[in-house]
CSV table of C-alpha atoms and ligand atoms in Angstrom, one decimal:
chain,number,residue,atom,x,y,z
A,1,MET,CA,176.0,40.4,205.5
A,2,SER,CA,178.5,42.5,207.4
A,3,SER,CA,181.3,41.6,205.0
A,4,LEU,CA,179.1,42.8,202.1
A,5,LEU,CA,178.7,46.1,203.8
A,6,LEU,CA,182.2,46.6,205.0
A,7,SER,CA,184.3,45.4,202.1
A,8,ARG,CA,182.8,48.2,200.1
A,9,GLY,CA,182.3,50.5,203.0
A,10,GLY,CA,184.7,53.2,202.0
A,11,THR,CA,183.5,53.4,198.4
A,12,TYR,CA,179.8,54.0,198.7
A,13,LEU,CA,179.2,55.7,202.0
A,14,TYR,CA,179.3,59.4,201.5
A,15,GLY,CA,178.2,62.0,204.0
A,16,SER,CA,177.0,61.3,207.5
A,17,VAL,CA,173.8,59.4,206.8
A,18,PHE,CA,172.9,57.2,203.9
A,19,LYS,CA,169.6,55.4,203.0
A,20,THR,CA,169.8,52.0,201.4
A,21,HIS,CA,167.9,48.8,201.0
A,22,ILE,CA,171.0,46.6,200.9
A,23,LEU,CA,170.0,44.3,203.8
A,24,GLY,CA,166.6,43.6,202.3
A,25,CYS,CA,164.9,46.1,204.5
A,26,PRO,CA,165.0,49.9,204.5
A,27,CYS,CA,168.1,51.0,206.4
A,28,VAL,CA,169.8,54.2,207.3
A,29,MET,CA,173.6,54.0,207.6
A,30,VAL,CA,175.2,56.3,210.1
A,31,SER,CA,178.8,57.0,209.7
A,32,SER,CA,179.7,60.3,211.3
A,33,PRO,CA,180.5,61.0,215.0
A,34,GLU,CA,177.7,63.5,215.2
A,35,ALA,CA,175.1,61.2,213.7
A,36,ALA,CA,176.2,58.3,215.9
A,37,LYS,CA,176.0,60.6,219.0
A,38,PHE,CA,172.4,61.5,218.0
A,39,VAL,CA,171.3,57.9,217.6
A,40,LEU,CA,173.2,56.3,220.5
A,41,SER,CA,173.2,59.0,223.1
A,42,THR,CA,171.2,62.3,222.8
A,43,ARG,CA,168.2,60.7,221.1
A,44,ALA,CA,168.7,57.1,222.3
A,45,HIS,CA,165.0,56.9,223.3
A,46,LEU,CA,163.9,57.3,219.7
A,47,PHE,CA,166.0,54.3,218.5
A,48,LYS,CA,165.4,50.9,220.0
A,49,PRO,CA,167.8,48.0,219.7
A,50,THR,CA,166.6,45.3,217.2
A,51,PHE,CA,167.7,41.8,216.4
A,52,PRO,CA,166.4,39.0,214.2
A,53,ALA,CA,163.6,37.1,216.0
A,54,SER,CA,165.5,33.8,216.0
A,55,LYS,CA,168.4,35.3,217.9
A,56,GLU,CA,165.9,36.7,220.4
A,57,ARG,CA,164.4,33.2,220.9
A,58,MET,CA,167.9,31.7,221.3
A,59,LEU,CA,169.2,34.1,223.9
A,60,GLY,CA,165.9,34.8,225.6
A,61,LYS,CA,163.8,38.0,225.0
A,62,GLN,CA,164.2,39.3,228.5
A,63,ALA,CA,168.0,39.6,228.0
A,64,ILE,CA,169.4,43.1,228.5
A,65,PHE,CA,170.2,44.1,224.9
A,66,PHE,CA,166.7,43.5,223.6
A,67,ASN,CA,165.1,45.9,226.1
A,68,GLN,CA,164.5,49.6,226.6
A,69,GLY,CA,163.0,51.8,229.4
A,70,ASP,CA,162.6,50.8,233.1
A,71,TYR,CA,163.3,47.1,232.8
A,72,HIS,CA,166.5,47.8,230.8
A,73,GLY,CA,167.6,50.4,233.3
A,74,LYS,CA,167.2,48.0,236.2
A,75,LEU,CA,169.1,45.3,234.5
A,76,ARG,CA,171.8,47.7,233.5
A,77,LYS,CA,172.3,48.8,237.1
A,78,LEU,CA,172.7,45.2,238.2
A,79,VAL,CA,175.1,44.3,235.4
A,80,LEU,CA,177.2,47.4,236.0
A,81,ARG,CA,177.4,46.7,239.7
A,82,ALA,CA,179.0,43.3,239.0
A,83,PHE,CA,181.4,44.6,236.4
A,84,MET,CA,182.6,47.9,237.7
A,85,PRO,CA,186.2,48.2,238.7
A,86,LYS,CA,185.4,47.9,242.4
A,87,ALA,CA,183.8,44.5,241.8
A,88,ILE,CA,186.3,43.0,239.4
A,89,LYS,CA,189.4,44.2,241.3
A,90,ASN,CA,188.8,41.1,243.5
A,91,ILE,CA,189.1,38.6,240.8
A,92,VAL,CA,192.4,39.7,239.1
A,93,SER,CA,194.4,36.8,240.6
A,94,ASP,CA,191.7,34.3,239.6
A,95,ILE,CA,191.7,35.6,236.1
A,96,GLU,CA,195.5,35.2,236.2
A,97,THR,CA,195.2,31.6,237.2
A,98,ILE,CA,192.9,30.9,234.2
A,99,ALA,CA,195.3,32.8,231.9
A,100,THR,CA,198.4,30.9,233.0
A,101,ASN,CA,196.7,27.5,232.8
A,102,SER,CA,195.4,28.3,229.3
A,103,LEU,CA,198.9,29.5,228.1
A,104,HIS,CA,200.5,26.4,229.6
A,105,SER,CA,198.1,24.1,227.8
A,106,TRP,CA,198.9,25.7,224.4
A,107,VAL,CA,202.7,25.2,224.4
A,108,GLY,CA,204.2,23.1,221.7
A,109,ARG,CA,200.9,22.6,219.9
A,110,SER,CA,199.5,24.0,216.7
A,111,ILE,CA,196.4,25.8,217.9
A,112,ASN,CA,193.6,27.7,216.4
A,113,THR,CA,194.0,31.0,218.2
A,114,PHE,CA,190.3,32.0,218.2
A,115,GLN,CA,189.1,28.5,219.4
A,116,GLU,CA,191.6,28.6,222.3
A,117,MET,CA,190.8,32.3,223.2
A,118,LYS,CA,187.1,31.3,223.3
A,119,SER,CA,187.9,28.8,226.0
A,120,PHE,CA,189.9,31.4,228.0
A,121,THR,CA,187.2,34.1,227.7
A,122,PHE,CA,184.4,31.5,228.5
A,123,ASN,CA,186.2,30.6,231.7
A,124,VAL,CA,186.6,34.2,232.7
A,125,ALA,CA,183.0,34.9,231.9
A,126,LEU,CA,181.9,32.0,234.1
A,127,LEU,CA,184.1,33.3,236.9
A,128,SER,CA,182.6,36.8,236.7
A,129,ILE,CA,179.1,35.4,236.7
A,130,PHE,CA,179.3,32.6,239.3
A,131,GLY,CA,182.5,33.4,241.2
A,132,LYS,CA,184.7,30.5,242.1
A,133,ASP,CA,181.7,28.2,242.5
A,134,GLU,CA,181.8,28.0,238.7
A,135,VAL,CA,184.3,25.1,238.4
A,136,LEU,CA,181.6,22.7,239.7
A,137,TYR,CA,179.3,23.5,236.7
A,138,ARG,CA,181.9,24.5,234.1
A,139,GLU,CA,181.8,21.3,232.0
A,140,ASP,CA,178.0,21.0,231.9
A,141,LEU,CA,177.6,24.7,231.1
A,142,LYS,CA,180.3,24.5,228.5
A,143,ARG,CA,178.7,21.5,226.8
A,144,CYS,CA,175.2,23.1,226.7
A,145,TYR,CA,176.5,26.5,225.6
A,146,TYR,CA,178.5,24.9,222.8
A,147,ILE,CA,175.4,23.2,221.4
A,148,LEU,CA,173.4,26.3,221.8
A,149,GLU,CA,175.8,28.4,219.8
A,150,LYS,CA,176.0,25.9,217.0
A,151,GLY,CA,172.4,26.5,216.4
A,152,TYR,CA,172.7,30.2,216.7
A,153,ASN,CA,173.6,30.7,213.1
A,154,SER,CA,171.5,27.9,211.7
A,155,MET,CA,168.1,28.1,209.9
A,156,PRO,CA,165.5,28.7,212.6
A,157,ILE,CA,163.4,25.6,211.8
A,158,ASN,CA,162.3,23.9,215.1
A,159,LEU,CA,161.9,20.3,213.9
A,160,PRO,CA,163.5,17.3,215.6
A,161,GLY,CA,167.1,16.7,214.3
A,162,THR,CA,167.8,20.2,213.2
A,163,LEU,CA,170.6,22.2,214.7
A,164,PHE,CA,168.1,24.8,215.8
A,165,HIS,CA,166.0,22.2,217.6
A,166,LYS,CA,169.1,20.8,219.4
A,167,SER,CA,170.1,24.3,220.3
A,168,MET,CA,166.7,25.1,221.8
A,169,LYS,CA,167.0,21.9,223.9
A,170,ALA,CA,170.4,22.9,225.1
A,171,ARG,CA,169.0,26.2,226.1
A,172,LYS,CA,166.4,24.5,228.3
A,173,GLU,CA,169.1,22.4,229.9
A,174,LEU,CA,171.2,25.5,230.6
A,175,ALA,CA,168.2,27.1,232.3
A,176,GLN,CA,167.8,24.0,234.4
A,177,ILE,CA,171.4,24.0,235.5
A,178,LEU,CA,171.0,27.7,236.4
A,179,ALA,CA,167.8,27.0,238.4
A,180,LYS,CA,169.8,24.4,240.4
A,181,ILE,CA,172.6,26.9,241.1
A,182,ILE,CA,170.1,29.5,242.1
A,183,SER,CA,168.2,27.3,244.5
A,184,THR,CA,171.4,26.1,246.1
A,185,ARG,CA,172.4,29.7,246.7
A,186,ARG,CA,169.0,30.6,248.1
A,187,LYS,CA,169.4,27.8,250.7
A,188,LEU,CA,172.9,28.7,251.7
A,189,LYS,CA,172.1,32.4,251.9
A,190,HIS,CA,175.7,33.6,251.4
A,191,ASP,CA,176.3,37.0,249.8
A,192,HIS,CA,178.0,36.9,246.4
A,193,SER,CA,179.6,39.9,244.7
A,194,ASP,CA,179.5,38.2,241.2
A,195,LEU,CA,176.9,38.8,238.5
A,196,LEU,CA,174.5,36.1,239.7
A,197,GLY,CA,174.7,37.5,243.2
A,198,SER,CA,173.8,40.9,241.8
A,199,PHE,CA,170.8,39.5,239.9
A,200,MET,CA,169.6,37.5,242.9
A,201,GLY,CA,170.2,40.2,245.5
A,202,ASP,CA,168.0,42.8,243.8
A,203,LYS,CA,165.1,43.9,246.1
A,204,GLU,CA,162.7,44.2,243.1
A,205,GLY,CA,163.4,40.6,242.3
A,206,LEU,CA,164.1,39.1,238.9
A,207,THR,CA,162.4,35.9,238.0
A,208,ASP,CA,164.5,32.8,237.4
A,209,GLU,CA,163.7,33.1,233.7
A,210,GLN,CA,164.9,36.7,233.6
A,211,ILE,CA,168.1,35.7,235.3
A,212,ALA,CA,168.6,32.8,232.9
A,213,ASP,CA,168.1,35.0,229.8
A,214,ASN,CA,170.6,37.5,231.1
A,215,VAL,CA,173.2,35.0,232.2
A,216,ILE,CA,173.1,33.4,228.8
A,217,GLY,CA,173.1,36.8,227.2
A,218,VAL,CA,176.2,37.9,229.1
A,219,ILE,CA,178.1,34.8,228.2
A,220,PHE,CA,177.2,35.5,224.6
A,221,ALA,CA,178.2,39.2,224.8
A,222,ALA,CA,181.4,38.4,226.7
A,223,ARG,CA,183.0,35.4,225.0
A,224,ASP,CA,183.4,35.7,221.2
A,225,THR,CA,183.9,39.4,221.3
A,226,THR,CA,186.8,39.3,223.7
A,227,ALA,CA,188.2,36.2,222.0
A,228,SER,CA,188.2,37.9,218.6
A,229,VAL,CA,190.0,40.9,219.9
A,230,LEU,CA,192.7,38.7,221.5
A,231,THR,CA,193.1,36.8,218.2
A,232,TRP,CA,193.7,40.1,216.4
A,233,ILE,CA,196.2,41.1,219.1
A,234,PHE,CA,198.2,37.9,218.4
A,235,LYS,CA,198.2,38.8,214.7
A,236,TYR,CA,199.2,42.4,215.1
A,237,LEU,CA,201.9,41.7,217.7
A,238,GLY,CA,203.2,38.9,215.5
A,239,GLU,CA,203.5,41.3,212.6
A,240,ASN,CA,205.0,44.2,214.5
A,241,PRO,CA,208.1,42.9,216.4
A,242,SER,CA,209.0,46.4,217.6
A,243,VAL,CA,205.6,46.8,219.3
A,244,LEU,CA,205.9,43.3,220.7
A,245,GLU,CA,209.3,44.2,222.2
A,246,ALA,CA,207.9,47.5,223.7
A,247,VAL,CA,205.0,45.6,225.3
A,248,THR,CA,207.4,42.8,226.6
A,249,GLU,CA,209.7,45.5,228.2
A,250,GLU,CA,206.8,47.2,229.9
A,251,GLN,CA,205.5,43.8,231.3
A,252,LEU,CA,209.0,42.7,232.4
A,253,VAL,CA,209.2,45.8,234.6
A,254,ILE,CA,206.2,44.5,236.4
A,255,VAL,CA,207.6,41.0,236.6
A,256,ARG,CA,210.9,42.4,238.1
A,257,SER,CA,209.0,44.4,240.7
A,258,LYS,CA,207.1,41.3,241.7
A,259,GLU,CA,210.3,39.3,242.1
A,260,GLU,CA,211.3,41.5,244.9
A,261,CYS,CA,208.0,40.7,246.8
A,262,SER,CA,207.5,37.5,248.7
A,263,GLY,CA,204.8,34.7,248.5
A,264,GLN,CA,201.2,35.9,247.9
A,265,ASP,CA,202.3,39.3,246.7
A,266,LYS,CA,203.6,37.8,243.4
A,267,ALA,CA,200.0,37.6,242.1
A,268,LEU,CA,199.0,40.3,239.6
A,269,THR,CA,196.8,43.1,241.1
A,270,TRP,CA,194.5,45.7,239.8
A,271,ALA,CA,197.1,48.3,240.5
A,272,ASP,CA,199.6,46.4,238.3
A,273,THR,CA,197.2,46.5,235.4
A,274,LYS,CA,197.1,50.3,235.7
A,275,LYS,CA,200.9,50.4,235.0
A,276,MET,CA,200.5,49.0,231.4
A,277,PRO,CA,200.0,52.1,229.2
A,278,ILE,CA,201.8,50.6,226.2
A,279,THR,CA,199.9,47.4,226.4
A,280,SER,CA,196.6,49.3,226.8
A,281,ARG,CA,197.3,51.3,223.7
A,282,VAL,CA,197.9,48.0,221.8
A,283,ILE,CA,194.4,46.9,222.9
A,284,GLN,CA,192.9,50.3,221.9
A,285,GLU,CA,194.5,50.2,218.5
A,286,THR,CA,193.5,46.6,217.9
A,287,LEU,CA,189.9,47.5,218.9
A,288,ARG,CA,190.0,50.3,216.3
A,289,VAL,CA,191.7,48.6,213.4
A,290,ALA,CA,189.8,45.3,213.8
A,291,SER,CA,186.5,47.0,214.8
A,292,ILE,CA,185.1,43.5,215.6
A,293,LEU,CA,181.6,44.9,216.1
A,294,SER,CA,181.6,46.7,212.8
A,295,PHE,CA,178.2,48.2,213.4
A,296,THR,CA,175.1,47.8,215.6
A,297,PHE,CA,171.3,47.8,214.9
A,298,ARG,CA,168.6,50.2,216.0
A,299,GLU,CA,165.1,50.9,214.8
A,300,ALA,CA,163.3,54.3,214.7
A,301,VAL,CA,160.4,54.1,217.1
A,302,GLU,CA,158.8,57.2,215.5
A,303,ASP,CA,159.5,59.5,212.5
A,304,VAL,CA,162.8,61.2,213.3
A,305,GLU,CA,164.4,64.1,211.6
A,306,TYR,CA,168.1,64.4,211.5
A,307,ASP,CA,170.2,67.0,209.6
A,308,GLY,CA,167.4,67.5,207.0
A,309,TYR,CA,166.8,63.7,206.6
A,310,LEU,CA,163.6,62.0,207.5
A,311,ILE,CA,164.1,58.7,209.2
A,312,PRO,CA,160.7,57.0,208.9
A,313,LYS,CA,159.3,55.0,211.9
A,314,GLY,CA,160.2,51.3,211.6
A,315,TRP,CA,163.4,51.9,209.6
A,316,LYS,CA,166.6,50.2,210.7
A,317,VAL,CA,169.4,52.6,211.7
A,318,LEU,CA,172.9,51.2,211.7
A,319,PRO,CA,175.7,53.2,213.4
A,320,LEU,CA,178.8,52.0,211.4
A,321,PHE,CA,181.6,51.9,214.0
A,322,ARG,CA,184.1,50.5,211.6
A,323,ASN,CA,183.6,53.4,209.1
A,324,ILE,CA,184.1,56.0,211.8
A,325,HIS,CA,187.2,54.1,213.1
A,326,HIS,CA,188.6,53.9,209.6
A,327,SER,CA,187.9,57.5,208.6
A,328,PRO,CA,191.2,59.1,207.4
A,329,ASP,CA,190.0,62.5,208.7
A,330,ILE,CA,189.8,61.1,212.2
A,331,PHE,CA,192.6,58.5,212.2
A,332,PRO,CA,195.2,59.3,209.5
A,333,GLU,CA,196.4,56.2,207.6
A,334,PRO,CA,193.6,54.3,209.1
A,335,GLU,CA,194.7,50.8,207.9
A,336,LYS,CA,198.0,51.2,209.6
A,337,PHE,CA,198.4,49.5,213.0
A,338,ASP,CA,200.0,52.2,215.2
A,339,PRO,CA,199.2,52.1,218.9
A,340,SER,CA,201.1,55.4,219.5
A,341,ARG,CA,198.1,57.3,217.9
A,342,PHE,CA,196.4,56.7,221.3
A,343,GLU,CA,199.0,58.7,223.1
A,344,VAL,CA,196.5,61.5,222.4
A,345,ALA,CA,192.9,60.7,223.6
A,346,PRO,CA,190.4,60.4,220.7
A,347,LYS,CA,187.7,63.0,220.4
A,348,PRO,CA,184.2,62.2,221.8
A,349,ASN,CA,182.2,59.8,219.5
A,350,THR,CA,185.1,59.1,217.2
A,351,TYR,CA,186.2,56.0,218.9
A,352,MET,CA,183.4,53.6,220.1
A,353,PRO,CA,184.6,50.0,220.2
A,354,PHE,CA,182.3,49.5,223.2
A,355,GLY,CA,179.4,51.6,221.8
A,356,ASN,CA,178.1,54.6,223.7
A,357,GLY,CA,175.0,55.8,225.5
A,358,THR,CA,172.3,53.8,227.1
A,359,HIS,CA,173.4,50.4,225.7
A,360,ALA,CA,177.1,50.9,225.8
A,361,CYS,CA,179.1,47.8,226.9
A,362,PRO,CA,179.0,47.3,230.6
A,363,GLY,CA,181.7,44.6,230.4
A,364,ASN,CA,184.4,46.8,228.9
A,365,GLU,CA,186.5,47.0,232.1
A,366,LEU,CA,186.4,43.2,232.4
A,367,ALA,CA,187.3,42.8,228.8
A,368,LYS,CA,190.3,45.1,229.1
A,369,LEU,CA,191.4,43.5,232.3
A,370,GLU,CA,191.4,39.9,231.1
A,371,MET,CA,193.3,40.9,227.9
A,372,LEU,CA,195.9,42.8,230.0
A,373,VAL,CA,196.4,39.8,232.3
A,374,LEU,CA,196.8,37.3,229.4
A,375,LEU,CA,199.2,39.7,227.6
A,376,HIS,CA,201.3,40.0,230.7
A,377,HIS,CA,202.1,36.3,230.8
A,378,LEU,CA,202.1,35.8,227.0
A,379,THR,CA,204.7,38.4,226.2
A,380,THR,CA,207.0,37.8,229.1
A,381,LYS,CA,207.1,34.0,228.8
A,382,TYR,CA,206.1,32.9,225.3
A,383,ARG,CA,206.6,33.5,221.6
A,384,TRP,CA,204.4,32.4,218.7
A,385,SER,CA,204.7,31.9,215.0
A,386,MET,CA,201.8,32.2,212.5
A,387,MET,CA,201.3,29.1,210.4
A,388,SER,CA,200.9,30.8,207.1
A,389,ALA,CA,200.4,34.2,205.6
A,390,GLN,CA,196.8,34.9,206.5
A,391,ASN,CA,195.5,38.2,205.3
A,392,GLY,CA,191.8,37.5,204.9
A,393,ILE,CA,189.0,38.5,207.3
A,394,GLN,CA,186.1,36.3,208.1
A,395,TYR,CA,182.9,37.2,209.9
A,396,GLY,CA,181.3,34.8,212.3
A,397,PRO,CA,179.6,37.2,213.0
A,398,PHE,CA,182.5,39.1,214.5
A,399,ALA,CA,185.4,40.1,212.3
A,400,LEU,CA,188.2,37.5,212.7
A,401,PRO,CA,191.5,36.7,211.0
A,402,GLN,CA,191.0,33.9,208.3
A,403,ASN,CA,190.7,30.5,209.8
A,404,GLY,CA,190.9,31.8,213.4
A,405,LEU,CA,194.6,32.4,213.0
A,406,PRO,CA,196.5,29.1,213.3
A,407,ILE,CA,199.7,29.5,215.4
A,408,ARG,CA,202.4,27.6,217.2
A,409,LEU,CA,203.2,28.7,220.7
A,410,SER,CA,206.5,28.0,222.4
A,411,THR,CA,208.2,29.1,225.6
A,412,LYS,CA,210.7,31.9,225.3
A,413,THR,CA,214.3,30.8,225.1
B,1,HEM,C1,186.5,43.4,223.7
B,1,HEM,C2,185.3,42.8,224.0
B,1,HEM,C3,184.0,43.5,223.8
B,1,HEM,C4,183.5,44.4,222.9
B,1,HEM,C5,184.3,44.9,221.7
B,1,HEM,C6,182.2,44.7,223.3
B,1,HEM,C7,181.4,45.6,222.6
B,1,HEM,C8,180.1,46.0,222.9
B,1,HEM,C9,179.3,46.9,222.2
B,1,HEM,C10,179.7,47.8,221.0
B,1,HEM,C11,178.1,47.0,222.8
B,1,HEM,C12,176.9,47.9,222.5
B,1,HEM,C13,176.0,47.3,221.4
B,1,HEM,C14,174.9,48.3,221.0
B,1,HEM,O1,174.9,49.5,221.4
B,1,HEM,O2,174.1,47.8,220.2
B,1,HEM,C15,178.1,46.0,223.9
B,1,HEM,C16,177.0,45.7,224.7
B,1,HEM,C17,177.1,44.8,225.7
B,1,HEM,N1,178.2,44.1,226.2
B,1,HEM,FE1,180.0,44.2,225.4
B,1,HEM,N2,181.8,44.0,224.4
B,1,HEM,C18,182.9,43.3,224.8
B,1,HEM,C19,183.0,42.5,225.9
B,1,HEM,C20,182.0,42.3,226.8
B,1,HEM,C21,182.1,41.6,228.0
B,1,HEM,C22,183.4,40.9,228.5
B,1,HEM,C23,180.9,41.6,228.6
B,1,HEM,C24,180.4,41.0,229.9
B,1,HEM,C25,181.2,40.7,230.9
B,1,HEM,C26,180.0,42.3,227.8
B,1,HEM,C27,178.7,42.6,228.0
B,1,HEM,C28,177.8,43.4,227.3
B,1,HEM,C29,176.4,43.5,227.5
B,1,HEM,C30,175.6,42.9,228.6
B,1,HEM,C31,175.9,44.4,226.6
B,1,HEM,C32,174.5,45.0,226.4
B,1,HEM,C33,174.3,46.2,227.2
B,1,HEM,C34,173.0,46.9,227.0
B,1,HEM,O3,172.2,46.5,226.1
B,1,HEM,O4,172.6,47.7,227.9
B,1,HEM,N3,180.7,42.8,226.7
B,1,HEM,N4,179.3,45.4,223.9
B,2,NAG,C1,179.7,59.2,224.5
B,2,NAG,O1,178.9,60.4,224.2
B,2,NAG,C2,179.1,61.4,225.1
B,2,NAG,C3,178.0,62.5,224.8
B,2,NAG,O2,178.1,62.9,223.5
B,2,NAG,C4,180.5,61.9,225.0
B,2,NAG,O3,180.8,63.0,225.9
B,2,NAG,C5,181.5,60.8,225.2
B,2,NAG,O4,182.8,61.2,225.0
B,2,NAG,C6,181.2,59.7,224.3
B,2,NAG,N1,182.0,58.5,224.5
B,2,NAG,C7,182.9,58.0,223.6
B,2,NAG,C8,183.6,56.8,224.0
B,2,NAG,O5,183.0,58.6,222.5
């Protein structure tokens, strides 16, 4: 569905808003910075998030992204608390361990980049949710989540034997594992600074079911998104040797400064990750060109007028991030991968890879952090070759290089 929209995006979207029935329902396409600001920020209360019912059942309807108002605000505060820089600063070296183990396990093999990145981002997600306790439950959680996601894109027919049925069962099992973790934590009464600690510590008290919906929701929001962006970075760096060399040079400066330190101090720190402007621009430019979340969904909660248009109550409203990110007026030669364009900060509401407003991504700092840490070790120690010329894009549902980008990774000589 997204490919249908996007492959023709540039040719039929004129102006800032556009009404269509292309998705089988009345939709308003939003493709200007001003209109996106209206829908996502200034009039956010008039546009509620909306998802297909089957997705809601799968993730749980009390998960943060399906909600508005007070309950949403409360969840958002708890999620932001666990993912703000002050909280994730403490897990940089644990993320580093996950990154170095992952890279090590890929050497000398032909790998499907996206599949392997998913395993990296899954492990980081579990770390951020459960802290270091996660290793105990990692395999069980992974097995259940894997079955759950296989049913995510299947027909929502809940009969024995169907993928959907299996996936609903896996969801129940996930909730049971979580209930076990929660009850153990309640008994031990330790304070935790991870996401589960944040959910459990709230004075207003979330139910176990609300916690489960949101833990599963955060894994969903965190894993495939970040893994797709990393996959695109492998592709763009592979195709742009001079950019790869610039990133490597920047990272080697950090490696050399660490070599002068002793023991423990060799671990990467939050401060190190702030000395990576070139690498950060590669991430920014990848987020722009790939625009893995091509658009998002809202629904008008009442009749709304914008710029002379009437958006009737109940209509879907789609802010088209990819169209904004690929507008030649905002980003000249938009198809070109050129990280240097971010040497100048983009104007407000022209660059929204993490959305904006009340539902903007609370995990964006963690996403950037884990990508920087992986890129630090990748560029300084390894090189990769792409198995074949792959220029297609697939959507599953996030934009992804064809076939998940098969590569071969080797240690640098
Ligand atoms: C590069 C990777 C990522 C991208 C591009 C991304 C992008 C986005 C975008 C565009 C939204 C807003 C959607 C909307 O307005 O409808 C969003 C929401 C969200 N993201 Fe991310 N995200 C990423 C990684 C993460 C990570 C790592 C986490 C968690 C650790 C996370 C957690 C969330 C949550 C919980 C929401 C819902 C917020 C709400 O409804 O208030 N995301 N993300
Ligand atoms: C989000 O919207 C606000 C208000 O319009 C704006 O100041 C800010 O720059 C926007 N953020 C992004 C990433 O565009």
